[in-house]
CSV table of C-alpha atoms in Angstrom, one decimal:
chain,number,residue,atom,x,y,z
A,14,UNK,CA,0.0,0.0,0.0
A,15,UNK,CA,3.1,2.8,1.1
A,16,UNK,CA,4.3,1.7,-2.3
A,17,UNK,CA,0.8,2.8,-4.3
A,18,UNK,CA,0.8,5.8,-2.8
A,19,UNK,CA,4.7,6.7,-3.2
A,20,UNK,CA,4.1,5.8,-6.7
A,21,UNK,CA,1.2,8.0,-6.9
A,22,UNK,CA,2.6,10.9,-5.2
A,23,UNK,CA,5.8,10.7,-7.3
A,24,UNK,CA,3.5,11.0,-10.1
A,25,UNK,CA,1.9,14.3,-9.1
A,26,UNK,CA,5.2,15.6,-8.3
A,27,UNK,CA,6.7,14.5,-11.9
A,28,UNK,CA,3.3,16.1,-13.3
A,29,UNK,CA,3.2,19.4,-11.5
A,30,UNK,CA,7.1,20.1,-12.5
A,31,UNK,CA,6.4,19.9,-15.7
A,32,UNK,CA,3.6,22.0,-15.6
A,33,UNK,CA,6.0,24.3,-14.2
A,34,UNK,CA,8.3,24.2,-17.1
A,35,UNK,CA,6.0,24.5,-19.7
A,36,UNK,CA,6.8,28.3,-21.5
A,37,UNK,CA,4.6,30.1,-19.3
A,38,UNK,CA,4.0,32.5,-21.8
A,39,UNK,CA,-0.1,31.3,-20.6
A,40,UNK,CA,1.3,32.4,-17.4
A,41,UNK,CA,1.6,36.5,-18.4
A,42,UNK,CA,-0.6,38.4,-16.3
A,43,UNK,CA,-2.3,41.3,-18.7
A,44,UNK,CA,-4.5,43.7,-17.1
A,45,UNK,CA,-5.7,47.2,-18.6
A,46,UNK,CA,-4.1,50.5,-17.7
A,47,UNK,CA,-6.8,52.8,-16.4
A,48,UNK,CA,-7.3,55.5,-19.1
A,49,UNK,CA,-6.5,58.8,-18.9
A,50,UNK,CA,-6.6,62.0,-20.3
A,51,UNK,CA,-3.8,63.9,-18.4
A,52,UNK,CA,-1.1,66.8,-19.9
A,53,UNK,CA,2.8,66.3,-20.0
A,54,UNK,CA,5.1,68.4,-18.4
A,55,UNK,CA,4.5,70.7,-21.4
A,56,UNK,CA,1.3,71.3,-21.8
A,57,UNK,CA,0.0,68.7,-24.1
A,58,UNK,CA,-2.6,66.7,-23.8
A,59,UNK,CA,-1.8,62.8,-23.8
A,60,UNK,CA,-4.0,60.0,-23.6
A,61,UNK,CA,-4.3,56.1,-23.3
A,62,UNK,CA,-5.1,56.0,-26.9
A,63,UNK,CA,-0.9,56.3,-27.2
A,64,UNK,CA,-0.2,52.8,-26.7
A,65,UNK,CA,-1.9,51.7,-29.7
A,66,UNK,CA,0.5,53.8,-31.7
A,67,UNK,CA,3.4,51.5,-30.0
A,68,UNK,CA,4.1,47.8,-29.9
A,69,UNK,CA,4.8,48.1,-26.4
A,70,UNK,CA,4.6,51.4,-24.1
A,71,UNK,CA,7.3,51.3,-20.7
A,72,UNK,CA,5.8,53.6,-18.1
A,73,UNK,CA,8.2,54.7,-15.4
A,74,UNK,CA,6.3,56.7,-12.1
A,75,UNK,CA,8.7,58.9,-10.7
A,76,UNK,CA,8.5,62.0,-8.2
A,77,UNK,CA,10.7,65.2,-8.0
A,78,UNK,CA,11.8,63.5,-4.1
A,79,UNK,CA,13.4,60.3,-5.5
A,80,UNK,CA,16.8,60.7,-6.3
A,81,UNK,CA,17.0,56.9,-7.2
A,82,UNK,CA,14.4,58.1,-10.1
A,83,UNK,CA,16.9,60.9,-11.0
A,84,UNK,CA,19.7,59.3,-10.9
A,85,UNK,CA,18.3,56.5,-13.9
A,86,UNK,CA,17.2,59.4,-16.1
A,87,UNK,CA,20.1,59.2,-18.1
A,88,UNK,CA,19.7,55.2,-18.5
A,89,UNK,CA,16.2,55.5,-19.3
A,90,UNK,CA,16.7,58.1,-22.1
A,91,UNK,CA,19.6,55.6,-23.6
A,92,UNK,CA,16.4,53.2,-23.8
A,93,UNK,CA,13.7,55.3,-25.1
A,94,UNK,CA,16.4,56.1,-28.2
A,95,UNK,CA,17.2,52.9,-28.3
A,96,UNK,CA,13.7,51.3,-28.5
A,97,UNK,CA,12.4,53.7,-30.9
A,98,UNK,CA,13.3,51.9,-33.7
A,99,UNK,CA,11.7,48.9,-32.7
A,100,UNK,CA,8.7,50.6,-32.4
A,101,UNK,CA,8.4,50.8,-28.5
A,102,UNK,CA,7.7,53.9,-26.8
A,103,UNK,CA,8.7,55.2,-23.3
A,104,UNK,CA,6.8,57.8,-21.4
A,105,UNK,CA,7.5,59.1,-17.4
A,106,UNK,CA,5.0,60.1,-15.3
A,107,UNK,CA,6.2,62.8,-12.9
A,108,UNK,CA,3.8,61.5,-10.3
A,109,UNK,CA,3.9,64.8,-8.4
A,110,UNK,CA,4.3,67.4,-10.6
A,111,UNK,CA,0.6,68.2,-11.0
A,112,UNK,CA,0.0,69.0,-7.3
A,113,UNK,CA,1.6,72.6,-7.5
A,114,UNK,CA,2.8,75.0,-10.1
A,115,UNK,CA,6.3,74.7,-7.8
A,116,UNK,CA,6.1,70.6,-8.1
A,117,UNK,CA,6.0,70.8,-11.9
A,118,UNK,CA,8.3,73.7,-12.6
A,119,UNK,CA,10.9,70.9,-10.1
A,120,UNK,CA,9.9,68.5,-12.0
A,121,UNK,CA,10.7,70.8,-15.2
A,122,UNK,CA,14.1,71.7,-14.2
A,123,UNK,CA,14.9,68.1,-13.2
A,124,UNK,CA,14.0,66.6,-16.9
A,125,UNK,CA,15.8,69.4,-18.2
A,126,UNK,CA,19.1,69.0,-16.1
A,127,UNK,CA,18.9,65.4,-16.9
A,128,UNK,CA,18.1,66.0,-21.0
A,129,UNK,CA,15.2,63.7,-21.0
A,130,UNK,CA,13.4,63.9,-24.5
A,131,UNK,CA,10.6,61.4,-23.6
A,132,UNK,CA,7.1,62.4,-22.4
A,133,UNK,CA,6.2,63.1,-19.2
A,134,UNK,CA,2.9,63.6,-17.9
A,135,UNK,CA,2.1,65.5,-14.9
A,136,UNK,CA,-1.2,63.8,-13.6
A,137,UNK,CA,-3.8,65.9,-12.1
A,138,UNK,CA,-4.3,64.8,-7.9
A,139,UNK,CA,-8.3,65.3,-8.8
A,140,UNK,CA,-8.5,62.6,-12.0
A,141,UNK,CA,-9.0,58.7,-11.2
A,142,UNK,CA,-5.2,58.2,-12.9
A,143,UNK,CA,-3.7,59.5,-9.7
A,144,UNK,CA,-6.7,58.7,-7.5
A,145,UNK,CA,-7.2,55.0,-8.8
A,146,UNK,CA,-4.0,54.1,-9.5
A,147,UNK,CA,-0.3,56.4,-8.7
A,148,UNK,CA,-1.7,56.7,-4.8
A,149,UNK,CA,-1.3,53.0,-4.7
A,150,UNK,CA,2.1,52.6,-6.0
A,151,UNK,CA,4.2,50.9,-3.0
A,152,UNK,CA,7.4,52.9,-4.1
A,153,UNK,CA,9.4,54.6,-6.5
A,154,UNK,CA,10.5,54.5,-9.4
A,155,UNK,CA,7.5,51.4,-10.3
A,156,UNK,CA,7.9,51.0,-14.3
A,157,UNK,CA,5.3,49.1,-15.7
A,158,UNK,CA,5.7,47.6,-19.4
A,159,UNK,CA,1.9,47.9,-21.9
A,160,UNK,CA,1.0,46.4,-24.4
A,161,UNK,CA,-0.6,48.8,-27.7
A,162,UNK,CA,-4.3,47.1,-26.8
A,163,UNK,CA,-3.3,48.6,-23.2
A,164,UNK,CA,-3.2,45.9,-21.0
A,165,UNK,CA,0.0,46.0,-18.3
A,166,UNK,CA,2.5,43.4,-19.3
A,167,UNK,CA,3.2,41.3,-16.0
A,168,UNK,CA,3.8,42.4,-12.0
A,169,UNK,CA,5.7,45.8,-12.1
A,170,UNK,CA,9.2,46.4,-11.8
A,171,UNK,CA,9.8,48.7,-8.6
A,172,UNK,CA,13.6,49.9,-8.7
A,173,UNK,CA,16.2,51.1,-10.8
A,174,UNK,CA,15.3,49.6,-14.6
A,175,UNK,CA,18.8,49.5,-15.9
A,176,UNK,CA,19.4,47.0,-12.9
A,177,UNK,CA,16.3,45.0,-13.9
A,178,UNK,CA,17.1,45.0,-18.2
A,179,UNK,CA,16.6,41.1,-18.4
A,180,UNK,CA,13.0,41.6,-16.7
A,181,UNK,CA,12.1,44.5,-18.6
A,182,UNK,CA,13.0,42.6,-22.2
A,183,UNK,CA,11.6,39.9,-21.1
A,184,UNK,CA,8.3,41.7,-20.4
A,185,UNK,CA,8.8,43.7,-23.8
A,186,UNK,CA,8.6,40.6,-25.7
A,187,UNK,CA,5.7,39.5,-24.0
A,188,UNK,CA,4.0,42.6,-24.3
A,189,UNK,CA,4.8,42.6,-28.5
A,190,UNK,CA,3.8,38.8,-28.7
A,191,UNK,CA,-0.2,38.7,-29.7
């Protein structure tokens, strides 16, 4: 009888690892991005109807009190030139920059001093964008990869990106897989 049920058991086992190593592409988590209508840094209205210009859309949350967000400026503009080719857009969102007309000239001067040539939107504290879904981040910088139907691509990546680059190419593919 102990032998049935080793044998049986050892059977699960062997069955449940290999369900483990299948691809797990099934596995990819895709949820929607709230939509928005929000304006960048400059003034210009930008919507959730951008990711469908894009394969893929990485979204980095940052705030003008993060210097670990600062500090990967620089790497993320390498990126955003970088993916352009490939059809893959980046976009920051200086998280709060639309509290105050101080906050977002900060947050002005910071993407300046830094020469970031990417979008950045400055969410208003009143829409659901900020409301719904920035006043729940656990931390920043969170960068979130989107696919162009809108749906986040996997868990977020909370930290500096360049550190992460495996993750977020990973997720990239994902995201440009249909």
């Amino acid at each position: 009888m102990k032998r049935i049920i080793s044998a049986a058991m050892a059977a699960v086992l062997t069955l449940s690892l290999a369900a483990c190593g299948s691809s797990g592409d099934e596995l990819v988590s895709r949820t929607p991005f709230p939509q928005f209508s929000e304006v960048d840094t400059q003034g210009n209205t930008v919507t959730s109807d951008i990711f469908a210009d894009y394969d893929a859309t990485i979204i980095n949350f940052w705030n003008n009190g993060c210097g670990t967000c600062i500090a990967e400026m620089p790497e993320l503009e390498e990126f955003y030139q970088a993916f352009k080719e490939k059809n893959i857009n980046l976009i920051g969102v200086a998280s709060d920059s639309g509290e105050s007309d101080e906050q977002l000239k900060t947050a002005q001067e910071i993407l300046s001093e830094k020469g970031v040539t990417y979008t950045n939107l400055s969410p208003d504290p009143e829409n659901e964008l900020y409301q719904d879904f920035i006043s729940q981040l656990a931390g920043y910088p969170t960068t979130y990869v989107v696919d162009s139907e809108g749906n986040i691509v996997g868990a977020p990546i909370i930290g500096n990106v360049k550190e992460q680059k495996d993750t977020l190419n990973r997720r990239l593919e994902q995201a440009m897989e249909k």
